[in-house]
XYZ file of C-alpha atoms in Angstrom:
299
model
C -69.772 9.898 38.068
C -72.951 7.549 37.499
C -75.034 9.977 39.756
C -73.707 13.205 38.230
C -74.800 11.705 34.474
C -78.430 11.318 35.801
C -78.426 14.084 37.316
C -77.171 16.389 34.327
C -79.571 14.411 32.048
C -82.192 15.280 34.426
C -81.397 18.607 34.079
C -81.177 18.787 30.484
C -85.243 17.673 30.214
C -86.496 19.572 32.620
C -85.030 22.614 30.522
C -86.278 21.103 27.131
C -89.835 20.319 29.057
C -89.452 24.052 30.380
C -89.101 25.486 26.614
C -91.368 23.489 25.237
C -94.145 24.808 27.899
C -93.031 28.274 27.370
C -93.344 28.034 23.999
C -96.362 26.399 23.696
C -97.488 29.433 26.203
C -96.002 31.778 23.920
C -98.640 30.392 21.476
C -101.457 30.201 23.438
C -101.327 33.909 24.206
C -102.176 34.390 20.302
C -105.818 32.951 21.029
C -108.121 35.812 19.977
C -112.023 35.678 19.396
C -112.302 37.580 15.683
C -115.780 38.572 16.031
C -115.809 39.768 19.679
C -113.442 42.561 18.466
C -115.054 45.803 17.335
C -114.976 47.552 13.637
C -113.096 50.358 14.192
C -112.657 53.833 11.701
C -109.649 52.187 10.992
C -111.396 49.215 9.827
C -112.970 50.913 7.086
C -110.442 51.415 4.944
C -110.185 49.966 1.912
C -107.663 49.401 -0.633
C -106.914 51.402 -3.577
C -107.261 48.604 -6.138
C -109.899 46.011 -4.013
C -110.665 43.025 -5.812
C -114.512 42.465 -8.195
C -117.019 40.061 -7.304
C -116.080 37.901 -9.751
C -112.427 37.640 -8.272
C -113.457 36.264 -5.266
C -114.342 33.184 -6.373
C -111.671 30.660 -5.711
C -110.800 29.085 -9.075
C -108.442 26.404 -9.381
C -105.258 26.859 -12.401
C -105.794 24.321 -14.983
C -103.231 22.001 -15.739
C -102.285 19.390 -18.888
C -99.786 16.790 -17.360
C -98.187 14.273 -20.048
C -95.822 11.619 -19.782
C -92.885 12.158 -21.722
C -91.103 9.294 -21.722
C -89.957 6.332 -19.324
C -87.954 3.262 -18.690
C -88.081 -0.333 -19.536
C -89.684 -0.787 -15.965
C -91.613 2.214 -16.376
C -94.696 -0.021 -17.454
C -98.208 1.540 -17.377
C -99.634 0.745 -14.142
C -96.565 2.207 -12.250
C -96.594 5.295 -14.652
C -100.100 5.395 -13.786
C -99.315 5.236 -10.439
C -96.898 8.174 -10.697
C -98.933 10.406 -12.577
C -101.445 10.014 -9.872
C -98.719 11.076 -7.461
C -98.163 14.390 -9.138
C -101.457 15.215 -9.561
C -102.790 14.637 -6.257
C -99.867 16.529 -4.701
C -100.649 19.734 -6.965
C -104.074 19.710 -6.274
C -103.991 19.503 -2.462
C -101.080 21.832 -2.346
C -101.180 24.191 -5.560
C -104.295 25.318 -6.479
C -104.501 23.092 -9.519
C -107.170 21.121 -11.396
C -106.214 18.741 -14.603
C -107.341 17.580 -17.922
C -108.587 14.109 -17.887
C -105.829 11.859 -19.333
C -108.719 10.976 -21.866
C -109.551 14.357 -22.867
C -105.617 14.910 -24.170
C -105.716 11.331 -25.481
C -108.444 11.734 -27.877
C -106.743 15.585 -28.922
C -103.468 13.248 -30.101
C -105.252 10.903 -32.022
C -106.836 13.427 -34.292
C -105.664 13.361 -37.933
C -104.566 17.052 -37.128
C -102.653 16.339 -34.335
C -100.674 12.631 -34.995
C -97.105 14.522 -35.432
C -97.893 16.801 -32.052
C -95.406 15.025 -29.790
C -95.897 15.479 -26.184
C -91.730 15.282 -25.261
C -91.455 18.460 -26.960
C -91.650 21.528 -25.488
C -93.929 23.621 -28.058
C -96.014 20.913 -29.020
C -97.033 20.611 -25.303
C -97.597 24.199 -25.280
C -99.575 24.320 -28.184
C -102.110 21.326 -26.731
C -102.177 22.887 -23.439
C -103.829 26.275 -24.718
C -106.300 24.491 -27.407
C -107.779 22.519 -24.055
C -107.609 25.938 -22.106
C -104.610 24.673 -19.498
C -103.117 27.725 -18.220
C -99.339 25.047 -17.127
C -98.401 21.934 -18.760
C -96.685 19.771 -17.030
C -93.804 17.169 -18.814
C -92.864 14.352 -16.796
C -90.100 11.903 -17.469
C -90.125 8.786 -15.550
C -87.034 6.369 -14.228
C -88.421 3.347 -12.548
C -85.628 1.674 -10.446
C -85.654 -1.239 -7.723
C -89.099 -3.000 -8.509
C -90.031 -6.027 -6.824
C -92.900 -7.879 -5.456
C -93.582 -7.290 -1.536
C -96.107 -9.639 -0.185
C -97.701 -9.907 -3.166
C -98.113 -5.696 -4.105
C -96.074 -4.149 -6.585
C -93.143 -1.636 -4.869
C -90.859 0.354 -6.630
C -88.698 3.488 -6.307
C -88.593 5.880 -9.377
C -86.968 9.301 -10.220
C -89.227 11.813 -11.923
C -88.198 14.482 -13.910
C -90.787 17.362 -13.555
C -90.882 20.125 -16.017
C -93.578 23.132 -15.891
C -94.054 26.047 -18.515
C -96.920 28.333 -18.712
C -99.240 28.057 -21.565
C -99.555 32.202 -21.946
C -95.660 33.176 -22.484
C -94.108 29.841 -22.644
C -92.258 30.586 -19.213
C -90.148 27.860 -17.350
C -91.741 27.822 -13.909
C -89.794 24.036 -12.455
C -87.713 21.900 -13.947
C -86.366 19.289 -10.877
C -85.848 15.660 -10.060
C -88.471 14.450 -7.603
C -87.726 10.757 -5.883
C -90.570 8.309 -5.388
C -90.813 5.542 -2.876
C -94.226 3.314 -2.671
C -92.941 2.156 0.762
C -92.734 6.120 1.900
C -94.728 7.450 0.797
C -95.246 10.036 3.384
C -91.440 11.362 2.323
C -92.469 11.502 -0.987
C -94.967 13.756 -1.017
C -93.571 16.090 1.425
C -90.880 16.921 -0.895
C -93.574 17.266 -3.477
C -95.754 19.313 -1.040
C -92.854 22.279 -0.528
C -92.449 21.997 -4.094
C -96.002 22.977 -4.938
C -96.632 25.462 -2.338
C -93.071 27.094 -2.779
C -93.943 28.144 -6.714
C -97.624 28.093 -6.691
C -98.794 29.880 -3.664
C -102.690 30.533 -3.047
C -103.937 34.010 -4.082
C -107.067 35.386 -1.660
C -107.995 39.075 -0.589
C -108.808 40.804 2.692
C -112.673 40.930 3.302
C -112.782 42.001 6.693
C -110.606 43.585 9.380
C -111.220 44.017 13.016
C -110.032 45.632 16.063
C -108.046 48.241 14.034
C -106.613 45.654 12.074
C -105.462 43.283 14.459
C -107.363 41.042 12.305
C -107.823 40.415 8.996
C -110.746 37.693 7.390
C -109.067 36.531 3.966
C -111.069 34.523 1.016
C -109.229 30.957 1.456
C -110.333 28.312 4.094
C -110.722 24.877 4.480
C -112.165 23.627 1.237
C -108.322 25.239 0.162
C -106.440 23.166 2.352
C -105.446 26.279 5.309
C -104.815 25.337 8.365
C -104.593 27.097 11.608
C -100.675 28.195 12.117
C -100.499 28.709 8.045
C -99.530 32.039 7.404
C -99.746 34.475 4.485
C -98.107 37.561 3.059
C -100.174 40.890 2.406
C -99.151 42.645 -0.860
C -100.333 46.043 -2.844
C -101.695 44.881 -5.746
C -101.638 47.548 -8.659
C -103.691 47.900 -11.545
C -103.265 50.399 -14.780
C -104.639 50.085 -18.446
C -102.050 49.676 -20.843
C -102.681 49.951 -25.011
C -101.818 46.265 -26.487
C -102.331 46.045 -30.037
C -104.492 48.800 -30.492
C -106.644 47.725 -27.735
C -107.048 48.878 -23.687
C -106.174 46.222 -21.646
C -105.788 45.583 -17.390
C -102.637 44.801 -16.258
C -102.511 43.837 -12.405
C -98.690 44.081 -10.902
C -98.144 43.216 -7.456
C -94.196 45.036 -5.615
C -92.032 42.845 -4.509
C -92.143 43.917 -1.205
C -94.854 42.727 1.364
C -96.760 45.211 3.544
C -97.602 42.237 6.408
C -96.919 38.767 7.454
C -100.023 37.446 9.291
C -100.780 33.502 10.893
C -104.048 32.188 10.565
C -105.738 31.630 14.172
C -109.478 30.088 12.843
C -110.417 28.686 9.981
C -113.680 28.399 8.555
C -114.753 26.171 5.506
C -114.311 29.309 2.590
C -112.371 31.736 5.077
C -110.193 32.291 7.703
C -109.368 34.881 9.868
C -105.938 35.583 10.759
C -103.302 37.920 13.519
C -101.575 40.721 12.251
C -98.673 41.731 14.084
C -99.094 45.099 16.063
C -96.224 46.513 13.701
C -97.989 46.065 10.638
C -101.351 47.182 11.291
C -100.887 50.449 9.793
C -100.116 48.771 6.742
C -103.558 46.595 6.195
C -106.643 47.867 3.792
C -109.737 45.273 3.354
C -109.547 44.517 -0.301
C -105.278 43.628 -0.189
C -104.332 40.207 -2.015
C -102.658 37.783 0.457
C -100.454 35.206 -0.714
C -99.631 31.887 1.123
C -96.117 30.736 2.743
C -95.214 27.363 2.688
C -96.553 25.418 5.298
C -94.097 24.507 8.466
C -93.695 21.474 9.774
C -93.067 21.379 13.653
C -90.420 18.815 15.461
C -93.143 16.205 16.057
């Protein structure tokens, strides 16, 4: 019975060995040189509604973050601490770029402003657009489990995150995020597929090749992309509507996406990425892509 257990077990890894190979295979076969492909007729389509110049440039969202309130234990340099957290997490995963904490200090402490109170929600709003922040982000802190670990400050904490948009006042997150100093790794991932699940990155198709079996979008490294990150390719349309007497642009994307396409290289403000054969039909230089969250494989 000893033998037969070895021998099954010995079995069993030779299959997972055998899928693991075939799947790393599988991905291997994806390998494609972007610029040793030709630009076909096909190539030279464009979009109906391409994006200007001046849309090209990859702009971060500004972003107001106050502290709304806290625990006994919720002193400043772990508040501090967790602030930091949020930030850094939006910024690497969102798109996002902050006011300095001293910027919407010095707003509060004008005469004007002493009865704006940052726990409530129009208040917030109203600071957020007079320092041109597009979200502003509430966060309530809960400090629990503090002690002193060879001689560094550790601590777990539950944050309450709340997002609105400065424009219409829309609720984009409101949801409990854990912290742990000692994992931090954890932490942030939960953060990470909270960022990138409501604030994807926007870019556009520059180039195609090969009769769009490739497409070169605007976002790269300095964004964060990495190779295996994939995108969705969307319609975007644009009309002029009469607001208030006045012509303005509206830009409307459907809900439905024309292509899903994984990028294969990655450059330092581009990347080029594989369209499946299916949707090729489907792709126009000039498209806005949007990102997916990222995946995270078994190791």
């Amino acid at each position: 019975m000893k033998d037969r257990s070895v021998i099954s077990l010995n079995v069993i890894l030779i299959i997972g060995v055998s899928l693991i190979l075939g799947w790393a295979g599988g991905c291997g076969s994806k390998k494609v040189s972007p610029l040793e492909l030709p630009i076909t007729i096909e190539d030279q389509q464009k979009a109906e509604f391409p994006p200007a110049e001046e849309e090209l440039y990859h702009r971060p969202q500004m972003a107001l973050a106050l502290l709304v309130s806290g625990n006994e234990a919720a002193i400043p340099s772990r508040t501090d601490n967790l602030m930091s957290f949020i930030r850094e997490s939006f910024e690497t995963n969102g798109n996002f770029a902050f006011i300095p904490d001293d910027v919407s200090a010095a707003f509060f402490a004008r005469d004007e402003n002493r009865l704006l109170q940052a726990s409530n929600v129009a208040d917030a709003i109203q600071v957020g657009k007079a320092l041109g922040a597009e979200f502003v982000f509430q966060v309530q802190t809960i400090v629990t489990n503090a002690e002193q670990i060879k001689g560094a400050d550790q601590f777990k904490a539950q944050l309450n995150l709340t997002i609105f948009t400065t424009g219409s006042g829309q609720l984009v997150i409101e949801q409990d995020v854990p912290f742990n100093s000692q994992d931090l790794a954890s932490s942030m991932e939960k953060l990470r597929e909270m960022a990138q699940t409501h604030f994807p990155l926007r870019g556009y198709i520059l180039e195609t090749r090969g009769g769009h079996k490739v497409v070169k979008i605007s976002l790269g490294r300095s964004s964060g992309i990495e190779i295996g990150r994939e995108f969705l390719i969307r319609e975007r349309v644009v009309r002029n509507e009469l607001v208030g007497g006045m012509l303005r642009k509206v830009i409307s994307y459907p809900s439905f996406a024309l292509a899903k396409v994984e990028v294969i290289l990655v450059m330092e403000n581009d990347s080029w990425a594989l369209v499946d054969k299916s949707d090729r039909s489907s792709v126009r230089t000039g498209q806005t892509v949007f990102s997916l969250p990222e995946k995270r494989g078994l190791f």
